[in-house]
PDB file of N, CA, C and O in Angstrom:
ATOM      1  N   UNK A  20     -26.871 229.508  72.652  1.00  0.00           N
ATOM      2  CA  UNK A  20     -27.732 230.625  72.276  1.00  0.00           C
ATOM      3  C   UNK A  20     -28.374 230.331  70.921  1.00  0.00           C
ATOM      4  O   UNK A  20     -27.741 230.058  69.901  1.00  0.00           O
ATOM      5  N   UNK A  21     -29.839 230.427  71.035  1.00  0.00           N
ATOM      6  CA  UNK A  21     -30.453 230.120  69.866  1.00  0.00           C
ATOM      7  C   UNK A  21     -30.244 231.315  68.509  1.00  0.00           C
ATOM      8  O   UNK A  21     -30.146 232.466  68.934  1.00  0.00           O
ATOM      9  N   UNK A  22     -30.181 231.208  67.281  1.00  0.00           N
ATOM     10  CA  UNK A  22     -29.906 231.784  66.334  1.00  0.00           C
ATOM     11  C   UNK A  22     -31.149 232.634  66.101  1.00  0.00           C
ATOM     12  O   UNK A  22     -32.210 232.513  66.714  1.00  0.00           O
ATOM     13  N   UNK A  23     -30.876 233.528  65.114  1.00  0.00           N
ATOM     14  CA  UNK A  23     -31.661 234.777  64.944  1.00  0.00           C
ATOM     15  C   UNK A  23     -33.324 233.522  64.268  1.00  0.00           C
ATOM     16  O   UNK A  23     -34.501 233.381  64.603  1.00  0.00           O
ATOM     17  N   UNK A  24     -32.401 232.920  63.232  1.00  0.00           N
ATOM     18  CA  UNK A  24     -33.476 232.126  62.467  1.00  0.00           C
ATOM     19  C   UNK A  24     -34.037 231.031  62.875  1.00  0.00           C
ATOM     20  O   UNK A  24     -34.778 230.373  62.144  1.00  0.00           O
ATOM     21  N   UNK A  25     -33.742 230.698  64.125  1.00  0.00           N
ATOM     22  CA  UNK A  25     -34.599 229.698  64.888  1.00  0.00           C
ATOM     23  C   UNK A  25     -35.615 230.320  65.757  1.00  0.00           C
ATOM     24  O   UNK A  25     -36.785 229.958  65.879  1.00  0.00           O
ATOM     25  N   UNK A  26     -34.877 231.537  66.488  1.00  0.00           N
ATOM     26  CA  UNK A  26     -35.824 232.509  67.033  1.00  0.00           C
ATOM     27  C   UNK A  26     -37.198 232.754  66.040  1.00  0.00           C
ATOM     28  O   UNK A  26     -38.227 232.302  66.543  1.00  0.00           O
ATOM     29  N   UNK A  27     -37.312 233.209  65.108  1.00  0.00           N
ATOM     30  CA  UNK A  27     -38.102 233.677  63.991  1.00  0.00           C
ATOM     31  C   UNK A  27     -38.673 232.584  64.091  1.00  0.00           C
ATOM     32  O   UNK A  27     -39.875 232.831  64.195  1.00  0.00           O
ATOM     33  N   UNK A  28     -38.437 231.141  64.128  1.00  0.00           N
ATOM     34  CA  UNK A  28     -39.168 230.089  63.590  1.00  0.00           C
ATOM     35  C   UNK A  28     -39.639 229.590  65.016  1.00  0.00           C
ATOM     36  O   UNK A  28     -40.335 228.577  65.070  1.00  0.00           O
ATOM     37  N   UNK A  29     -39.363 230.115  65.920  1.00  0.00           N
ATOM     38  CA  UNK A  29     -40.276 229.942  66.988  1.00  0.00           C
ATOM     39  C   UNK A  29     -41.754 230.655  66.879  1.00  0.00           C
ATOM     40  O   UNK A  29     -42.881 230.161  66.878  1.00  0.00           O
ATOM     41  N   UNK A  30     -41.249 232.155  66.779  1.00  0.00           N
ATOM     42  CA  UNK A  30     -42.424 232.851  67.421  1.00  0.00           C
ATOM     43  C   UNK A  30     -43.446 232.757  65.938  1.00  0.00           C
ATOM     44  O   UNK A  30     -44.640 232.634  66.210  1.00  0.00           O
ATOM     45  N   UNK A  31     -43.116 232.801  64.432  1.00  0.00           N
ATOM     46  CA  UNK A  31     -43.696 232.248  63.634  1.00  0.00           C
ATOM     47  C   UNK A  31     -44.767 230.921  64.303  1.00  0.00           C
ATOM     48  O   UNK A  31     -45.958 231.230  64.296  1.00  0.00           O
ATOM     49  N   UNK A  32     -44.448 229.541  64.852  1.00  0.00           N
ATOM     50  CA  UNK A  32     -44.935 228.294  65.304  1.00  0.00           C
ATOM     51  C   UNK A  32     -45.671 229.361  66.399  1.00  0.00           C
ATOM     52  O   UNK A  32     -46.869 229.530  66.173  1.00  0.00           O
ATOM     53  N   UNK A  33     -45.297 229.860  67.175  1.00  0.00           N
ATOM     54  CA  UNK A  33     -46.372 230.443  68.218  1.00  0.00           C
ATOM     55  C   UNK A  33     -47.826 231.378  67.579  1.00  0.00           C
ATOM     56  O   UNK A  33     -49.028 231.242  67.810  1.00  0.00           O
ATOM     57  N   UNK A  34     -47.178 232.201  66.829  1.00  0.00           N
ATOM     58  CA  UNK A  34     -48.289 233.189  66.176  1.00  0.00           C
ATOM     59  C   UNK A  34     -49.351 232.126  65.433  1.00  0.00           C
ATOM     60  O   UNK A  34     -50.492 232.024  65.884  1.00  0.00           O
ATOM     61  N   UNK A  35     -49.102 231.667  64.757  1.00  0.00           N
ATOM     62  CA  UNK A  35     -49.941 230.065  63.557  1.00  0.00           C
ATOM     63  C   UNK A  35     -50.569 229.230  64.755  1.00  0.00           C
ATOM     64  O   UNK A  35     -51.784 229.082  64.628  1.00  0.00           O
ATOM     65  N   UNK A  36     -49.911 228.541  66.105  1.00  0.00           N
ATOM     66  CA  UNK A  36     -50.403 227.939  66.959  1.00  0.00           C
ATOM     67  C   UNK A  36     -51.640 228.390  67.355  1.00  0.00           C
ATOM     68  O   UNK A  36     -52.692 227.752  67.336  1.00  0.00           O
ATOM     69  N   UNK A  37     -51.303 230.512  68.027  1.00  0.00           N
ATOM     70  CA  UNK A  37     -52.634 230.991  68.136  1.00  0.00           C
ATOM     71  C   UNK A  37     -54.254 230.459  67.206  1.00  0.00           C
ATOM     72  O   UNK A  37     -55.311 229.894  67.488  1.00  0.00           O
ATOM     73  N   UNK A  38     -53.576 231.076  65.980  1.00  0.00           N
ATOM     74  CA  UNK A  38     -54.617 231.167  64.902  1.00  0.00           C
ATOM     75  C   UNK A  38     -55.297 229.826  65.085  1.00  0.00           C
ATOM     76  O   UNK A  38     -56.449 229.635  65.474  1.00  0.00           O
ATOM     77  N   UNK A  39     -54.690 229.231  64.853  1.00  0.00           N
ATOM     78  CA  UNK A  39     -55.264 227.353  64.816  1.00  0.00           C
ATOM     79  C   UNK A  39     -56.173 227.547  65.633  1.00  0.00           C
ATOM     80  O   UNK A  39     -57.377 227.656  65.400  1.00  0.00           O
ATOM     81  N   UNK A  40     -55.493 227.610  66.874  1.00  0.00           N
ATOM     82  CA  UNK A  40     -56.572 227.510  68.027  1.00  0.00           C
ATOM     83  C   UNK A  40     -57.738 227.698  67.918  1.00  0.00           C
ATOM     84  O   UNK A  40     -58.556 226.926  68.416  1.00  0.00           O
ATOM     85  N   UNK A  41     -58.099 228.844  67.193  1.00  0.00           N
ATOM     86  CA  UNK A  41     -59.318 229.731  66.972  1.00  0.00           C
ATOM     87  C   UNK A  41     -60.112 229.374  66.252  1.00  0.00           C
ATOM     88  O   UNK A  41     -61.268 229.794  66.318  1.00  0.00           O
ATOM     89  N   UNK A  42     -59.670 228.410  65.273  1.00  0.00           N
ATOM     90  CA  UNK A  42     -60.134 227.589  64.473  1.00  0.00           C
ATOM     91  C   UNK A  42     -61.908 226.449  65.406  1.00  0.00           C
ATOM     92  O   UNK A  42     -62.127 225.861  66.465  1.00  0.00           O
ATOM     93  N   UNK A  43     -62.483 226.689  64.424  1.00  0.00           N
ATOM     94  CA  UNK A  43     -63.922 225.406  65.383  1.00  0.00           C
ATOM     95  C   UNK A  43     -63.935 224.040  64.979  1.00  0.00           C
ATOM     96  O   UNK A  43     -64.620 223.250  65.627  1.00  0.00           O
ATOM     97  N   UNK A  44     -63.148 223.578  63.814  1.00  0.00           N
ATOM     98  CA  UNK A  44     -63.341 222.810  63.696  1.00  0.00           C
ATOM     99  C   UNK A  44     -61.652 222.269  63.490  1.00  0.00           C
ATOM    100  O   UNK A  44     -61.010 222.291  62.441  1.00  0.00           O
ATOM    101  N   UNK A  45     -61.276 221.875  64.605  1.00  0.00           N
ATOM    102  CA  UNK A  45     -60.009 221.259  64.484  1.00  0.00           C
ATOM    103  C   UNK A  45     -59.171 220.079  63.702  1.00  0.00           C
ATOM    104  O   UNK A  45     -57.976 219.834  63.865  1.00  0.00           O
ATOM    105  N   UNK A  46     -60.108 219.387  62.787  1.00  0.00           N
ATOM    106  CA  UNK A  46     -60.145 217.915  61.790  1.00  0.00           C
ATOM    107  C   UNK A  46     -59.743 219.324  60.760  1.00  0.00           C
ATOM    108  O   UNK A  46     -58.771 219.265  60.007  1.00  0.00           O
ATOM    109  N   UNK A  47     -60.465 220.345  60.828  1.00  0.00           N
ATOM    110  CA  UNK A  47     -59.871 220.923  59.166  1.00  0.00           C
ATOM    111  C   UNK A  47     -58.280 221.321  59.340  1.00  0.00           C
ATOM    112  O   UNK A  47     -57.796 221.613  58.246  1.00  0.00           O
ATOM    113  N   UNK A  48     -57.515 221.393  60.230  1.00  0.00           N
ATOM    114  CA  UNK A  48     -56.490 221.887  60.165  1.00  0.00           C
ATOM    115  C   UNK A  48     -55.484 221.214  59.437  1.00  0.00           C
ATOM    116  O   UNK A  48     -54.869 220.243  59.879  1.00  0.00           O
ATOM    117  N   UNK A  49     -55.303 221.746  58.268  1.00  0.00           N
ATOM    118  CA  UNK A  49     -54.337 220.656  57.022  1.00  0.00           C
ATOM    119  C   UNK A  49     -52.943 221.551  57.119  1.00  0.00           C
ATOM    120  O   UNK A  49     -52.753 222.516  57.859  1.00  0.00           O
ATOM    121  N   UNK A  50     -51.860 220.860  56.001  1.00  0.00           N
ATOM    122  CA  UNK A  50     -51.067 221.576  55.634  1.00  0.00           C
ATOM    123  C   UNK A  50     -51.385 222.806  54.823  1.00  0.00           C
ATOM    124  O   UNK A  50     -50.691 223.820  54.901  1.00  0.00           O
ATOM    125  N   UNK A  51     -52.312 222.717  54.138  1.00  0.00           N
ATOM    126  CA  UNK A  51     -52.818 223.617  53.605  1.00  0.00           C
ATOM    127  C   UNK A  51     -53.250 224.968  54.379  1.00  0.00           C
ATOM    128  O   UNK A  51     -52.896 226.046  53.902  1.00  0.00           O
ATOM    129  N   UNK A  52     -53.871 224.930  55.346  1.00  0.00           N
ATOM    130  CA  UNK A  52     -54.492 225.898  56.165  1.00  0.00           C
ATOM    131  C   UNK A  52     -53.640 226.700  56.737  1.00  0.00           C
ATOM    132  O   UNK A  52     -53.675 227.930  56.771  1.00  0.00           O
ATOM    133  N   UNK A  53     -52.400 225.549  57.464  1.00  0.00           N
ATOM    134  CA  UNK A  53     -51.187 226.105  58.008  1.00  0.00           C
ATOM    135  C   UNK A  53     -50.422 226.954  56.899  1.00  0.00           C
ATOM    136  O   UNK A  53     -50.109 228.127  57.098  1.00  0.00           O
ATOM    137  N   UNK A  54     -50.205 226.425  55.976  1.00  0.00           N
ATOM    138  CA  UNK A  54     -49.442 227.037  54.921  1.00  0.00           C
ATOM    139  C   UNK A  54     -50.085 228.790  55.165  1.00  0.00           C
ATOM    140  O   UNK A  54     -49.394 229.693  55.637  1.00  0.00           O
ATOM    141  N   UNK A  55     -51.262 228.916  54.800  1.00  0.00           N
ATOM    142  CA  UNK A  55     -52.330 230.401  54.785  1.00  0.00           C
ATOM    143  C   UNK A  55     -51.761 230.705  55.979  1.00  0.00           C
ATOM    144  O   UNK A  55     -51.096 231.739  56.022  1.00  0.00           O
ATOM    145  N   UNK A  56     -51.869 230.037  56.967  1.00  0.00           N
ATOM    146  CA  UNK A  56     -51.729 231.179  58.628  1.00  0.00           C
ATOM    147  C   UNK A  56     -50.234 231.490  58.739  1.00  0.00           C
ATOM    148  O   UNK A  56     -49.866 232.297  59.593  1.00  0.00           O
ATOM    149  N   UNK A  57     -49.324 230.882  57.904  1.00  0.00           N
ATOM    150  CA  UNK A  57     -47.554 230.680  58.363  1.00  0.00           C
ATOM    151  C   UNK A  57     -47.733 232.618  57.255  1.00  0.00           C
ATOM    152  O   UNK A  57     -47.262 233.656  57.720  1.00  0.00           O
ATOM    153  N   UNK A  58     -48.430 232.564  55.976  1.00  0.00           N
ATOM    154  CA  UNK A  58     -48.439 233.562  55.280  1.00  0.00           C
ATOM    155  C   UNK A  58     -48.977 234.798  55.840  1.00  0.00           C
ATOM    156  O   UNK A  58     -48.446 235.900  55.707  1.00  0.00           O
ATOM    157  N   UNK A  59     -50.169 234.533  56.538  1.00  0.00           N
ATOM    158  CA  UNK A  59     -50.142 236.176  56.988  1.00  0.00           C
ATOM    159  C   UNK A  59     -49.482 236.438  58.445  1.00  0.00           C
ATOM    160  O   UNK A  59     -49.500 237.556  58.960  1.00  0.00           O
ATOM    161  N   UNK A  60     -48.840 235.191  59.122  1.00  0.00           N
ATOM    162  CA  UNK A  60     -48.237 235.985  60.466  1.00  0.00           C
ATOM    163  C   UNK A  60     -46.279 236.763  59.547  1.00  0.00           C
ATOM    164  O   UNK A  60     -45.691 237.795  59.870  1.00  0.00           O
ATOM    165  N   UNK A  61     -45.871 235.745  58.469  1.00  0.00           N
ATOM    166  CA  UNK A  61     -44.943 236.488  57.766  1.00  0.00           C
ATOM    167  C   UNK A  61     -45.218 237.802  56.807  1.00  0.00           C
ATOM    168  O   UNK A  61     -44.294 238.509  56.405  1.00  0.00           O
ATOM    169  N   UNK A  62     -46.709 238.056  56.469  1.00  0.00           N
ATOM    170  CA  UNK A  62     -46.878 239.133  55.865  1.00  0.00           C
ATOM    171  C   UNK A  62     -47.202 240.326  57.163  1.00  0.00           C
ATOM    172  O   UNK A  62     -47.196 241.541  56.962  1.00  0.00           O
ATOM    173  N   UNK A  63     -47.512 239.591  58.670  1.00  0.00           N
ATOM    174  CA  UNK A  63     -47.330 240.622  59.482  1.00  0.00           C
ATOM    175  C   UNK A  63     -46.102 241.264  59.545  1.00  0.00           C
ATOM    176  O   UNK A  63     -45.911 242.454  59.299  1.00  0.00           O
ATOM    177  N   UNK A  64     -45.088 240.259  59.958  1.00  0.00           N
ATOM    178  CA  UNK A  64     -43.652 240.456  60.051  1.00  0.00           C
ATOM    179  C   UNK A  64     -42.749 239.659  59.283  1.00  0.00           C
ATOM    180  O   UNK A  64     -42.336 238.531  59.553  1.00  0.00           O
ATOM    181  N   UNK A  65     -42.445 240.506  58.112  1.00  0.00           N
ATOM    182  CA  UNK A  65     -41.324 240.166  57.187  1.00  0.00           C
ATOM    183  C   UNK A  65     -40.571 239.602  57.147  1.00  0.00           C
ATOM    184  O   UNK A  65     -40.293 238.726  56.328  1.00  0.00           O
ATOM    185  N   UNK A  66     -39.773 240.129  58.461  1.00  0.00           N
ATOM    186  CA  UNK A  66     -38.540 240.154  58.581  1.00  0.00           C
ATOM    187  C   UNK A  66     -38.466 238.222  59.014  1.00  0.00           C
ATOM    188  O   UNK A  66     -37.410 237.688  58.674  1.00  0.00           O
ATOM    189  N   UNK A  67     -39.332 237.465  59.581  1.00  0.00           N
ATOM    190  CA  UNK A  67     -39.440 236.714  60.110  1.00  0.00           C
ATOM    191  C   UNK A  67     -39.852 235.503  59.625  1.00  0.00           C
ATOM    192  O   UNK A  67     -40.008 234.406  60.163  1.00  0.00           O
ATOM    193  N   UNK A  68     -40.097 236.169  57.771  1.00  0.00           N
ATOM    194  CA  UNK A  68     -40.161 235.085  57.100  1.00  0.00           C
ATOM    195  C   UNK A  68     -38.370 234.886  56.284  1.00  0.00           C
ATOM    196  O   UNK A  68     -38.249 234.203  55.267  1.00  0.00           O
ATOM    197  N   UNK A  69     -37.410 235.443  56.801  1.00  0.00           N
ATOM    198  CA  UNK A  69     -35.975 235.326  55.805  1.00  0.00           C
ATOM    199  C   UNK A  69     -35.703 233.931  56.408  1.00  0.00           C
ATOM    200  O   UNK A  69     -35.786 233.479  57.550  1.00  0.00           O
ATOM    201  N   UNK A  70     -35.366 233.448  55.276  1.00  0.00           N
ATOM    202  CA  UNK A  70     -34.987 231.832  55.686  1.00  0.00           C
ATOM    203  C   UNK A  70     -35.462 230.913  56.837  1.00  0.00           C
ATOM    204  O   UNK A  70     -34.862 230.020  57.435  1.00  0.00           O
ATOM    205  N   UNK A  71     -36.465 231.297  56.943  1.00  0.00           N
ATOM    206  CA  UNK A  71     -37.906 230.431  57.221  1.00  0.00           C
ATOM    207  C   UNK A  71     -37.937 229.174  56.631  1.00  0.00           C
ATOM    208  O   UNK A  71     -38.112 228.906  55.442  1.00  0.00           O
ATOM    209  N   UNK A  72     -37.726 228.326  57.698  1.00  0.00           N
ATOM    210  CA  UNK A  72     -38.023 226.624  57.494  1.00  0.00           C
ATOM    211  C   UNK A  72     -39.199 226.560  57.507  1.00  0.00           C
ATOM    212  O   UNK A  72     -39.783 226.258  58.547  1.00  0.00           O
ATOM    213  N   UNK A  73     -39.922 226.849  56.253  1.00  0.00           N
ATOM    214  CA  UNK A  73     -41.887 226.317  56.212  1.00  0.00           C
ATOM    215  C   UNK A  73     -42.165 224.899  56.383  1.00  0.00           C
ATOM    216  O   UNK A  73     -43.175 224.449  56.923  1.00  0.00           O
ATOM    217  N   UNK A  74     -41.090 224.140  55.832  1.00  0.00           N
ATOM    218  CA  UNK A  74     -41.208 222.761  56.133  1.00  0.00           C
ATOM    219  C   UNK A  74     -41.438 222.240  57.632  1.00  0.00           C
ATOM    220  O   UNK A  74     -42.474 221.747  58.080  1.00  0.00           O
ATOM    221  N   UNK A  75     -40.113 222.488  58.365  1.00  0.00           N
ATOM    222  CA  UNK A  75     -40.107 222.371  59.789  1.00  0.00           C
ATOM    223  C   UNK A  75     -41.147 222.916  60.720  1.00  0.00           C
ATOM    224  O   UNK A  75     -41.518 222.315  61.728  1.00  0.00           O
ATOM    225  N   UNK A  76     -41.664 224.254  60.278  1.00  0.00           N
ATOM    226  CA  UNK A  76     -42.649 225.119  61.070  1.00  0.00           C
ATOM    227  C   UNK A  76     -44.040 224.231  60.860  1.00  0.00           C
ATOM    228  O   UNK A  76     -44.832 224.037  61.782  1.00  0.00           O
ATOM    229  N   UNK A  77     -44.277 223.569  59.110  1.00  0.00           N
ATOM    230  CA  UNK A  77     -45.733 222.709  59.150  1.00  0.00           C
ATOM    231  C   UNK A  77     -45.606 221.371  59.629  1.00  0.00           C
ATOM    232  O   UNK A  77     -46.637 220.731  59.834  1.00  0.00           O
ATOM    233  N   UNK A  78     -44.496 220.860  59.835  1.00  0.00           N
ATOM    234  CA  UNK A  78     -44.503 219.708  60.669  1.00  0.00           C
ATOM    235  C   UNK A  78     -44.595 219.689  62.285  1.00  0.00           C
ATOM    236  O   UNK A  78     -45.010 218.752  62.968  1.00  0.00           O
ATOM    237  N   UNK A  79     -44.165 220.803  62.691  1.00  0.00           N
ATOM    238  CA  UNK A  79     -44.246 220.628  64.455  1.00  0.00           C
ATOM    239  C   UNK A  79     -45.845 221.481  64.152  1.00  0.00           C
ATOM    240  O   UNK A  79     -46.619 220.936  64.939  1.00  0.00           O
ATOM    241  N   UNK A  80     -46.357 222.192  63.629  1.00  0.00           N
ATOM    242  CA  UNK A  80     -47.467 222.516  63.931  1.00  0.00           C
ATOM    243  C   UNK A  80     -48.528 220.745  63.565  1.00  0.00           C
ATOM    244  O   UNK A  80     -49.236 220.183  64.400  1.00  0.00           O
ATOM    245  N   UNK A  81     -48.368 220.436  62.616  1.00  0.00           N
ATOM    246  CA  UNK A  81     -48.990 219.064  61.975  1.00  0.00           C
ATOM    247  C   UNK A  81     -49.144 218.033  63.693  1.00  0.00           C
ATOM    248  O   UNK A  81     -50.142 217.585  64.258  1.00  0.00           O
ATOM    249  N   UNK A  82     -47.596 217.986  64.079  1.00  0.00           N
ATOM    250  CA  UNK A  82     -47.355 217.285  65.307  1.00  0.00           C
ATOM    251  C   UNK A  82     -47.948 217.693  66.488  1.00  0.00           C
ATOM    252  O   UNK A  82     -48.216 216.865  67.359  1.00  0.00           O
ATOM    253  N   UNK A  83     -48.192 218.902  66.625  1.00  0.00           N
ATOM    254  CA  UNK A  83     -49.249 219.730  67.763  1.00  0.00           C
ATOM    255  C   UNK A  83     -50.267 219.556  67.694  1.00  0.00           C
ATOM    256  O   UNK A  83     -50.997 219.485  68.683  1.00  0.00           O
ATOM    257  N   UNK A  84     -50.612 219.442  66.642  1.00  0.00           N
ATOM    258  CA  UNK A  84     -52.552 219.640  66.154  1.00  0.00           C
ATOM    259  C   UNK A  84     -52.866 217.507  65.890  1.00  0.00           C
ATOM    260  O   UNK A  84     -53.900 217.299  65.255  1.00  0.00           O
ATOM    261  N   UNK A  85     -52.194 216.360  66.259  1.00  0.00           N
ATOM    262  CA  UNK A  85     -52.560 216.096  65.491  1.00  0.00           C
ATOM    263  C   UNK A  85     -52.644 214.994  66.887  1.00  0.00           C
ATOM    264  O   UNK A  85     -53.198 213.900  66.778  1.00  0.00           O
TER     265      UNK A  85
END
């Protein structure tokens, strides 16, 4: 059974995945950008940034997009 804080760091990678998507120009998608989208899907839901691997979450997104 996956943990509360892996859960969180899923649907975090899903919500940011969306956003990307939406994105037009897919070459801009940096760590940087991700960093901004990881911030407002945790300023959606709080709770979902507590001990949040930002590291881990911008590398499998980096690895998706790349």
């Amino acid at each position: 059974m996956a943990t509360a804080v892996e859960e969180n760091k899923q649907k975090v990678i899903k919500f940011v995945q969306e956003l990307l998507l939406d994105e037009d120009d897919r070459s801009a998608i940096t760590p940087a950008l991700i960093a901004e989208k990881i911030d407002m899907v945790v300023a959606m839901k709080s709770s979902w940034g507590e001990d949040l691997d930002r590291d881990a979450v911008t590398d499998e997104l980096i690895r998706r997009f790349s």
